[in-house]
Short mmCIF file of N, CA and C in Angstrom, two decimals:
data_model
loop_
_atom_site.label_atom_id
_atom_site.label_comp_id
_atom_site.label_asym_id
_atom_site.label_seq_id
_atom_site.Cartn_x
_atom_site.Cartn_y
_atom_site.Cartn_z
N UNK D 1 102.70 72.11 37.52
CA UNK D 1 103.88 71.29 37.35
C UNK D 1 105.05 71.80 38.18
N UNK D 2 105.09 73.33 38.35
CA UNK D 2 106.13 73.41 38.73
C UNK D 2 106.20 73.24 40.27
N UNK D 3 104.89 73.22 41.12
CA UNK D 3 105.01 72.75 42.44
C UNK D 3 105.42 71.21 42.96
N UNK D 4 104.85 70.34 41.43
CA UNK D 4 105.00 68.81 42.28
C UNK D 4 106.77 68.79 42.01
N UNK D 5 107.47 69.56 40.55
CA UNK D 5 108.64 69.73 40.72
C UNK D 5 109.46 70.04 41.58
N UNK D 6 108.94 70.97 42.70
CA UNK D 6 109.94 71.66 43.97
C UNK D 6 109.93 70.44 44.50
N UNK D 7 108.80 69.86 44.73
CA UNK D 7 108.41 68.79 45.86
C UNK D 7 109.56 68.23 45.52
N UNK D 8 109.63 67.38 44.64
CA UNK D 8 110.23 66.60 44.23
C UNK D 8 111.96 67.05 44.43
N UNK D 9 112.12 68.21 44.42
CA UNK D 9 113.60 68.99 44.64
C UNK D 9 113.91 68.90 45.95
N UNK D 10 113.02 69.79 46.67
CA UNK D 10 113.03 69.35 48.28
C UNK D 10 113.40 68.02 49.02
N UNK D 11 112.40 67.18 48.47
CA UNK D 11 112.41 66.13 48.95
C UNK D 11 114.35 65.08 48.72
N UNK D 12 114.62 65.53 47.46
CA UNK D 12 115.67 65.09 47.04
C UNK D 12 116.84 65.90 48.10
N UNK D 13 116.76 67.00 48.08
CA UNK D 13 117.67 67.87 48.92
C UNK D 13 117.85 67.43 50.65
N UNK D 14 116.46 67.23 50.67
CA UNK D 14 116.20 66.08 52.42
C UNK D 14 117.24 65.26 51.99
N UNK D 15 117.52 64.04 51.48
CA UNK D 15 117.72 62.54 50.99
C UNK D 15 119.64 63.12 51.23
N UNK D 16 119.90 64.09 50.61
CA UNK D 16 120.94 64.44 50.25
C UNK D 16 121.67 64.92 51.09
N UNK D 17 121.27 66.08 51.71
CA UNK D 17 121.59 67.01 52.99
C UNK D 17 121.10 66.78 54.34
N UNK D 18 119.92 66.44 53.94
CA UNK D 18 119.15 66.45 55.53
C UNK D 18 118.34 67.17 55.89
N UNK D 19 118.39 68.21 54.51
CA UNK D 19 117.46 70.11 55.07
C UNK D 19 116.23 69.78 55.15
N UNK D 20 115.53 70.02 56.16
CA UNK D 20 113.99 69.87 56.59
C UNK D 20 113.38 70.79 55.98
N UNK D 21 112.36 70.55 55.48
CA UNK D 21 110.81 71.70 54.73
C UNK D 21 110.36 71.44 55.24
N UNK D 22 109.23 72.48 55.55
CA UNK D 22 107.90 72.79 55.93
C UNK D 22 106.95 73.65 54.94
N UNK D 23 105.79 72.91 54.93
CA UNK D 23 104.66 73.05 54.07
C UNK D 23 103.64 74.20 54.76
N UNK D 24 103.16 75.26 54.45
CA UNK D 24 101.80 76.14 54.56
C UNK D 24 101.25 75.57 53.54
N UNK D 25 99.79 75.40 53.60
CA UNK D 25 98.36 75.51 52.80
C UNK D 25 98.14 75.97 53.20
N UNK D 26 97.42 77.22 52.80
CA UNK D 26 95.99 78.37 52.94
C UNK D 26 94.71 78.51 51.69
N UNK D 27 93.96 79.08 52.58
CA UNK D 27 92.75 78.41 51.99
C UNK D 27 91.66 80.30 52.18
N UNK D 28 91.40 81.05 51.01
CA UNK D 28 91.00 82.36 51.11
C UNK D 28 89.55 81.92 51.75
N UNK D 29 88.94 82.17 53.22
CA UNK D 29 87.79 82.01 53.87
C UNK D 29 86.71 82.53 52.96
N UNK D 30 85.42 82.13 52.74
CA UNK D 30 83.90 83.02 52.62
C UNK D 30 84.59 83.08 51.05
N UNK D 31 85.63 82.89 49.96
CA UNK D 31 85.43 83.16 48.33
C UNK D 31 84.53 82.85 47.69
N UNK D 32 83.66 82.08 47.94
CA UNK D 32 82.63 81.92 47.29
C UNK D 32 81.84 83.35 46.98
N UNK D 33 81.51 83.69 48.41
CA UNK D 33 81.27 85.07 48.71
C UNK D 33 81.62 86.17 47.88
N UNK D 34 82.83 86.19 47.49
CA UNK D 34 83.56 87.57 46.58
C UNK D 34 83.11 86.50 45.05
N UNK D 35 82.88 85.98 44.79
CA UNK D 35 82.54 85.95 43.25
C UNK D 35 80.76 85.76 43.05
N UNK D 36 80.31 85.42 44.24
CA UNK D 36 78.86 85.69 44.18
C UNK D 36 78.08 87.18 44.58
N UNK D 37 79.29 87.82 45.47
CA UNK D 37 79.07 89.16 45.31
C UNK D 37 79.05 90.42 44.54
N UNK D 38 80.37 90.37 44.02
CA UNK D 38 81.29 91.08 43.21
C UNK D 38 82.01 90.60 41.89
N UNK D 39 81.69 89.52 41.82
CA UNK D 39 81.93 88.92 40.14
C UNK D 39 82.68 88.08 39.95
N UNK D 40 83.44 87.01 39.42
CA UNK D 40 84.79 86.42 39.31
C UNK D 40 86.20 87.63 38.94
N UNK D 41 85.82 88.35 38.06
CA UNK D 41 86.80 89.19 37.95
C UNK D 41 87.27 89.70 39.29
N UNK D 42 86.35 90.53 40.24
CA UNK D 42 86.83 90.51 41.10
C UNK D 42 87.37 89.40 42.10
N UNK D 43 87.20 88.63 41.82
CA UNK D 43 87.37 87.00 42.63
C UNK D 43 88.84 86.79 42.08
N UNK D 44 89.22 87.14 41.32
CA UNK D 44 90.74 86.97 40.02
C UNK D 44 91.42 88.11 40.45
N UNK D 45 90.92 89.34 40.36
CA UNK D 45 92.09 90.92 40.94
C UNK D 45 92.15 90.19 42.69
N UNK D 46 91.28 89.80 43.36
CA UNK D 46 91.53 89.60 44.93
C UNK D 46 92.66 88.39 45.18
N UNK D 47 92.44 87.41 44.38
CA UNK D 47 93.50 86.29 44.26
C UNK D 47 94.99 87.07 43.87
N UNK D 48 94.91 87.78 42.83
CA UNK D 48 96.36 88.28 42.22
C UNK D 48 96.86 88.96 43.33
N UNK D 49 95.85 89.78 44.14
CA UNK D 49 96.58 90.97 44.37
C UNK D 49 96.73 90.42 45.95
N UNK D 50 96.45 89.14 46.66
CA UNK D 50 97.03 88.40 47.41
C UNK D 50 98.23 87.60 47.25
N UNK D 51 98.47 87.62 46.65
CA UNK D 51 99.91 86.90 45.85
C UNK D 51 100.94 88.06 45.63
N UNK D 52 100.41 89.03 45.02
CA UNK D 52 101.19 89.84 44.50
C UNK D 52 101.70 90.62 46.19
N UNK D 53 101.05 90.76 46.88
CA UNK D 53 101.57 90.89 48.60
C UNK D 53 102.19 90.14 49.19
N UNK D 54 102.15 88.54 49.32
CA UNK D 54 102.52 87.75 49.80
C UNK D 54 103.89 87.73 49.92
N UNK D 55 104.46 87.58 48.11
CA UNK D 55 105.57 87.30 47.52
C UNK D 55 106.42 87.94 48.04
N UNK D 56 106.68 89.14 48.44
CA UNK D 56 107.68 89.92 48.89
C UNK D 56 108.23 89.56 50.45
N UNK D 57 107.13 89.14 51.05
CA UNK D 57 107.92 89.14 52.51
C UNK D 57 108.45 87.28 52.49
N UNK D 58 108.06 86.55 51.84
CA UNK D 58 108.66 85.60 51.67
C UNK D 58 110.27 85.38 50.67
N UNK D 59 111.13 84.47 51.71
CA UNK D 59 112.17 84.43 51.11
C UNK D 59 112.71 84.34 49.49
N UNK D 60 113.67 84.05 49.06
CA UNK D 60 114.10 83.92 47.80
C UNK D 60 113.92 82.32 47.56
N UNK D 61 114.15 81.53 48.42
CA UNK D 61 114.21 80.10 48.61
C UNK D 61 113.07 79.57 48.60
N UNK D 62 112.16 80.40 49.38
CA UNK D 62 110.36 79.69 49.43
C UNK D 62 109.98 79.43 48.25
N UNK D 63 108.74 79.09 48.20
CA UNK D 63 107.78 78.65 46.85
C UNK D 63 106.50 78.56 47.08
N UNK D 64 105.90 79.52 46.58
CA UNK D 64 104.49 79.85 46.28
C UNK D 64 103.93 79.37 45.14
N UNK D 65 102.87 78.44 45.56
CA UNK D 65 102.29 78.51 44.03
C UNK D 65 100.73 78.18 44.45
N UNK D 66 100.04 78.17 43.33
CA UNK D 66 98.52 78.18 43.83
C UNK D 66 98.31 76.50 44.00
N UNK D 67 97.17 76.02 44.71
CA UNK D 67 97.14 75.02 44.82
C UNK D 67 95.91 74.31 44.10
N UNK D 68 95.01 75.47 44.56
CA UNK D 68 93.85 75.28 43.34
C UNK D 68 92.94 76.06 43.70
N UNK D 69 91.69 76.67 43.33
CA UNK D 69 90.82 77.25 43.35
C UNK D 69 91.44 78.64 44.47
N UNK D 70 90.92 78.51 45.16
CA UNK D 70 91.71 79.41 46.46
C UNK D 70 92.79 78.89 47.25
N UNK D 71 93.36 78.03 47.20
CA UNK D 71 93.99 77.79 47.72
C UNK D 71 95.47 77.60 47.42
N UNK D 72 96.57 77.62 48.10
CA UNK D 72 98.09 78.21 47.89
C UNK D 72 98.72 77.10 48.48
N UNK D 73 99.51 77.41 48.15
CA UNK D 73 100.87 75.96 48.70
C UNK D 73 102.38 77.02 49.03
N UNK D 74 102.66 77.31 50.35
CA UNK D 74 104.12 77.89 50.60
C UNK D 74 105.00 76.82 50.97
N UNK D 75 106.21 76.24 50.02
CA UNK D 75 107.27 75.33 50.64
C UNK D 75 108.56 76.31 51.51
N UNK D 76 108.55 75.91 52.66
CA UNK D 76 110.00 77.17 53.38
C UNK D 76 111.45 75.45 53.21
N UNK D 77 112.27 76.51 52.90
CA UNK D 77 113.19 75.58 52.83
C UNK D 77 113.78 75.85 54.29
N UNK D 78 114.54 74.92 54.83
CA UNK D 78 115.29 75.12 56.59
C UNK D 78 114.57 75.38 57.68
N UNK D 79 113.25 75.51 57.73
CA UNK D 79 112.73 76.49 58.37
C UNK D 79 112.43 75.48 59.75
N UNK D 80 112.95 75.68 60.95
CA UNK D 80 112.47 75.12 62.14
C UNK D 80 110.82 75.22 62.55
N UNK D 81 109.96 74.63 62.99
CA UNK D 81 108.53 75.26 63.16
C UNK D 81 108.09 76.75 63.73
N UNK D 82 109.03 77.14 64.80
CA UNK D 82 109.21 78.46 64.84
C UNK D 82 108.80 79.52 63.94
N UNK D 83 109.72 79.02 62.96
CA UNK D 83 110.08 79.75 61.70
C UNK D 83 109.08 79.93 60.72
N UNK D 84 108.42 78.62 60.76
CA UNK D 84 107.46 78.45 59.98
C UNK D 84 106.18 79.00 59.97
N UNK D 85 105.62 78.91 62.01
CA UNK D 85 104.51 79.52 62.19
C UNK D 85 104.83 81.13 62.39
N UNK D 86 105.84 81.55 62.27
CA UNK D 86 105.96 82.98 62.46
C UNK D 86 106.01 83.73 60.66
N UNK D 87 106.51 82.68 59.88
CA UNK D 87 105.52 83.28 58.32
C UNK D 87 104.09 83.21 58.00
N UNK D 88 103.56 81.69 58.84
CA UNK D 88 102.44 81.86 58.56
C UNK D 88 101.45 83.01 59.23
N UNK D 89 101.75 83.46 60.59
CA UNK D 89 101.19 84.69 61.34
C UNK D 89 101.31 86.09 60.33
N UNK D 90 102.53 86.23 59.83
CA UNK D 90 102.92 87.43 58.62
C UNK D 90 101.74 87.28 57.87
N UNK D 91 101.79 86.10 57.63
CA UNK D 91 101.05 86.01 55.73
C UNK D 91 99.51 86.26 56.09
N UNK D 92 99.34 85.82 57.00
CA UNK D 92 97.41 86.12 58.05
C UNK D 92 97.08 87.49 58.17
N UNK D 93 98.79 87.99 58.85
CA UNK D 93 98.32 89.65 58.73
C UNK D 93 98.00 89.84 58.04
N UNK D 94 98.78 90.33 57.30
CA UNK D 94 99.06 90.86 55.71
C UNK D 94 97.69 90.70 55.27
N UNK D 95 97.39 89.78 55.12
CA UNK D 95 95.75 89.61 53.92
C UNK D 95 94.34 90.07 54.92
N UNK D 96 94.77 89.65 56.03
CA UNK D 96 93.71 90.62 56.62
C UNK D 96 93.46 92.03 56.30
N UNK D 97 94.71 92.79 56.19
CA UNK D 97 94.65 94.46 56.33
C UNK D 97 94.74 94.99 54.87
N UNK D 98 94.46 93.68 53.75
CA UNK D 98 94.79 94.33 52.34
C UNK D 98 92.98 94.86 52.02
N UNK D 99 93.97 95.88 51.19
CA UNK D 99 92.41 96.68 50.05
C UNK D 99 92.70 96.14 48.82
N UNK D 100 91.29 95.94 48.34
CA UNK D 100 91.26 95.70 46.98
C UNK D 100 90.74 96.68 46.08
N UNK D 101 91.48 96.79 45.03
CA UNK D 101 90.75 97.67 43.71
C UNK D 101 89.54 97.30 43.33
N UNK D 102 88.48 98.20 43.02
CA UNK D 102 87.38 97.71 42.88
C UNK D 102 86.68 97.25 43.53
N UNK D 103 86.50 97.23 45.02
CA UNK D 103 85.81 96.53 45.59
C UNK D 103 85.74 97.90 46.92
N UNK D 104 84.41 97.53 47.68
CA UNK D 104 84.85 98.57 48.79
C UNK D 104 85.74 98.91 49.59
N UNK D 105 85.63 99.67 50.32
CA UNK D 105 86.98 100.15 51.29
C UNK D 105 86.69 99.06 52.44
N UNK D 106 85.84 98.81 52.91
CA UNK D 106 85.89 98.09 54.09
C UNK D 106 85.83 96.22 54.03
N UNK D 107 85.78 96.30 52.52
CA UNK D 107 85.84 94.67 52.23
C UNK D 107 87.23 94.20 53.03
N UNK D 108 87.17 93.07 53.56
CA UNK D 108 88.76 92.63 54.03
C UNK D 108 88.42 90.57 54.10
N UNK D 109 89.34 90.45 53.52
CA UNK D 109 89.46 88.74 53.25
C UNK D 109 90.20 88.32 54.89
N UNK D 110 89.86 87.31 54.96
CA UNK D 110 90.86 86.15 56.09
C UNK D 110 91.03 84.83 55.53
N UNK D 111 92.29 84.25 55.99
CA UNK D 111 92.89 83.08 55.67
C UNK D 111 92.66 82.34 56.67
N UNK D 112 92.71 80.87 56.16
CA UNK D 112 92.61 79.21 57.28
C UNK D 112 93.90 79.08 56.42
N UNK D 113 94.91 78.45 58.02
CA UNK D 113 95.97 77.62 56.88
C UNK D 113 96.25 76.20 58.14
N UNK D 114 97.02 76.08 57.29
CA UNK D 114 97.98 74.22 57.91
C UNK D 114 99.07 74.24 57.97
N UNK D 115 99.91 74.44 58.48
CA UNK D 115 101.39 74.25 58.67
C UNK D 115 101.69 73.10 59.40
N UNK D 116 102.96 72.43 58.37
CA UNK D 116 103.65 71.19 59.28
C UNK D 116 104.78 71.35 58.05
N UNK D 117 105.60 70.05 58.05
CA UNK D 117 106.89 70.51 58.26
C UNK D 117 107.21 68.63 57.76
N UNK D 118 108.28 68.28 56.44
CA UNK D 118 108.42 67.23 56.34
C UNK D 118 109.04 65.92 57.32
N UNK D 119 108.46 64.90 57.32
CA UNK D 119 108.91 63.87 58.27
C UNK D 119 109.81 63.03 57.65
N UNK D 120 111.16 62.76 57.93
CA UNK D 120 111.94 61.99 57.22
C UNK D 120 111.31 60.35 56.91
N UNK D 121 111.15 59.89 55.74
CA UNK D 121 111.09 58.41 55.56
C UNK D 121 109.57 58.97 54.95
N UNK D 122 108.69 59.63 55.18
CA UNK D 122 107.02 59.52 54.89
C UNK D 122 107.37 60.24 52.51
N UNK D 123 106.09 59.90 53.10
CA UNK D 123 105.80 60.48 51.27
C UNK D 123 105.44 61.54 51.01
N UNK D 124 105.70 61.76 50.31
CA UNK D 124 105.23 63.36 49.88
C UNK D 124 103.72 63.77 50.10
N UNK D 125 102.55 62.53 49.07
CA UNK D 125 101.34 62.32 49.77
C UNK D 125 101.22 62.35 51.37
N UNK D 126 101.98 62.25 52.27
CA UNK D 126 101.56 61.63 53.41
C UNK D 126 102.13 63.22 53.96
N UNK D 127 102.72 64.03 53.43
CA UNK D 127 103.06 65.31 54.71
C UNK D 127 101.78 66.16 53.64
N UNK D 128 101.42 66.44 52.65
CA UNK D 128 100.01 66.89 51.56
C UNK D 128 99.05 66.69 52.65
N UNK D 129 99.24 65.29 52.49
CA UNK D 129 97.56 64.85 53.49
C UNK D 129 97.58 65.38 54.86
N UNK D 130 98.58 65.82 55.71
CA UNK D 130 98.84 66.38 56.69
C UNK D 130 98.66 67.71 56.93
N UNK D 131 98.86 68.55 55.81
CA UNK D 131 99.06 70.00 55.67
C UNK D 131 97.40 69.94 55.27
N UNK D 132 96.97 69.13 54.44
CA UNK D 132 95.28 69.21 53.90
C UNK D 132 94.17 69.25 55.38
N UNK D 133 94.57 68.10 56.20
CA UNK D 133 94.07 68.01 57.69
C UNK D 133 93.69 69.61 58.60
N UNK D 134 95.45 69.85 58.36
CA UNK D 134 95.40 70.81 59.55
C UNK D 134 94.80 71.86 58.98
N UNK D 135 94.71 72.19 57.57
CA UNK D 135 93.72 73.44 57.17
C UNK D 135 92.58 72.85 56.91
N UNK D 136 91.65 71.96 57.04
CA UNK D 136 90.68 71.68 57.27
C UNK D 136 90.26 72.07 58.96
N UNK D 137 91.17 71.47 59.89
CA UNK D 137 90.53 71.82 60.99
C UNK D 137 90.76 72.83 61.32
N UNK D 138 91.50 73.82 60.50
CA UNK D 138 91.79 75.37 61.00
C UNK D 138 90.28 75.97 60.11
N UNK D 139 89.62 75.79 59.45
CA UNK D 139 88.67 76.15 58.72
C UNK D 139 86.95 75.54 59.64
N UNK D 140 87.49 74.29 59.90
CA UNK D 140 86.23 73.88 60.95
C UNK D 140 85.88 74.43 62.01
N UNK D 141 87.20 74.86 62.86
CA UNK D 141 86.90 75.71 63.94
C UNK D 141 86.76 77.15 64.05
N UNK D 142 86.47 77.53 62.67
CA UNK D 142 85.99 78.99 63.03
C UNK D 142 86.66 79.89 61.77
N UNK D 143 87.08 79.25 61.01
CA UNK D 143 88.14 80.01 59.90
C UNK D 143 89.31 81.34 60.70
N UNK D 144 89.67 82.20 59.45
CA UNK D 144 90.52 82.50 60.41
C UNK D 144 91.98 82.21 61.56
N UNK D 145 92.09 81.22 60.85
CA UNK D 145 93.21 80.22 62.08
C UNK D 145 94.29 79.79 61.17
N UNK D 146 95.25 79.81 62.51
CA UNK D 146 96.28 78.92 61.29
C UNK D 146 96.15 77.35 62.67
N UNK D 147 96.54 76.37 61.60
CA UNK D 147 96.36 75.18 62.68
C UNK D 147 98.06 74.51 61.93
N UNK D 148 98.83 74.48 63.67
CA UNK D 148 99.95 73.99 63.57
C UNK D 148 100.04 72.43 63.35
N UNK D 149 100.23 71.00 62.74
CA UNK D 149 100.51 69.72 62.60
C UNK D 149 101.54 69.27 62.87
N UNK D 150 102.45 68.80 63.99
CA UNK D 150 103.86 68.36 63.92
C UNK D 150 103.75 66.63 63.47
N UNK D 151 104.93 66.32 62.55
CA UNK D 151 104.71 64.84 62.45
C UNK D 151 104.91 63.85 63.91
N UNK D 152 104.14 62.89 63.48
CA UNK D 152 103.95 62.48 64.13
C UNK D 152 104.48 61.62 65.59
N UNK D 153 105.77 61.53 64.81
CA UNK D 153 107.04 60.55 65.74
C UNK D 153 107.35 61.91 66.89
N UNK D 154 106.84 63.24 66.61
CA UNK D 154 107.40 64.25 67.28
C UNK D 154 105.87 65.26 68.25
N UNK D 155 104.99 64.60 67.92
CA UNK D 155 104.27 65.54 68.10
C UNK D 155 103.58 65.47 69.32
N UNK D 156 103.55 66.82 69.53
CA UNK D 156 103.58 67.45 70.98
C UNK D 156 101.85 68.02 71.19
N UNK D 157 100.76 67.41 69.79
CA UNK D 157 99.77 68.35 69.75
C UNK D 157 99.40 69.20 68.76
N UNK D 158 98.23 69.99 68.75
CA UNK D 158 97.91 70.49 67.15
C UNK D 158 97.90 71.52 68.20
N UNK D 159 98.52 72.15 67.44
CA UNK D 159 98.08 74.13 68.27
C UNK D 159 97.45 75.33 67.39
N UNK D 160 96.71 75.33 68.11
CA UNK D 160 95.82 76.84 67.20
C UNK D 160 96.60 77.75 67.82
N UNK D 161 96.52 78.49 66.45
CA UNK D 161 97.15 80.38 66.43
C UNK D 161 96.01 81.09 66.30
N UNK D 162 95.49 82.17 66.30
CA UNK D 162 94.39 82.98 66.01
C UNK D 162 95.09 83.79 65.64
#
């Protein structure tokens, strides 16, 4: 609830001000993997303790919340695309180079994400379904990726990051 609520804040704050958001989805690569390997519990400490990393280098203004199963939802408030793909590169590090409790030393997770960025006049569904796209095709081509989406009246192209 409390994510379709931001939406819904954001979106109002656009209407009001003008302030542009941009959406990350990420999507934890191979999880199936860590709970058919190592258990759900461990599948639950690897989720927490990705979050519990995340949270800090993201602003006071952002919003994290899970999206479902493995997957996360970051709203950046102001954030030019710049801005946006240079958290999502952070947040890729970061979970690449984390250790988990309980699990071996050399285990290491990677993220697929989607970044784009709201289009004035579209629906909330319609920048979702956008951010859902581009982490699909960041996951098709090899996981690992973040895949950039600009809307459409603007867009210059989908750009892969590695």
């Amino acid at each position: 609830r409390a994510y379709k609520q931001r939406l819904k804040e954001e979106l109002n704050r656009y209407h009001r001000y003008r302030q542009v958001f941009s959406m990350l989805l990420f999507d934890i690569d191979h999880f199936k993997r860590v709970n058919d390997e190592y258990g759900h519990r461990a599948g639950d400490r690897c989720l927490k303790e990705v979050i519990k990393r995340i949270q800090p280098i993201l602003r006071d203004t952002d919003f994290l919340a899970r999206y479902g199963g493995e997957e996360f939802v970051i709203i950046l408030e102001y954030p030019d695309m710049g801005e946006a793909v240079a958290c999502a590169e952070r947040i890729k590090a970061l979970t690449s180079s984390l250790n988990f409790p309980g699990l071996p030393d050399d285990f290491r997770i990677t993220i697929s994400m989607g970044v784009t960025r709201y289009l004035p006049g579209e629906s909330i569904d319609a920048l979702i379904s956008r951010a859902d796209a581009a982490l699909y095709r960041a996951k098709s081509s090899g996981k690992n990726k973040i895949v950039v989406e600009e809307p459409p009246h603007r867009k210059t192209g989908v750009h892969r990051i590695s």
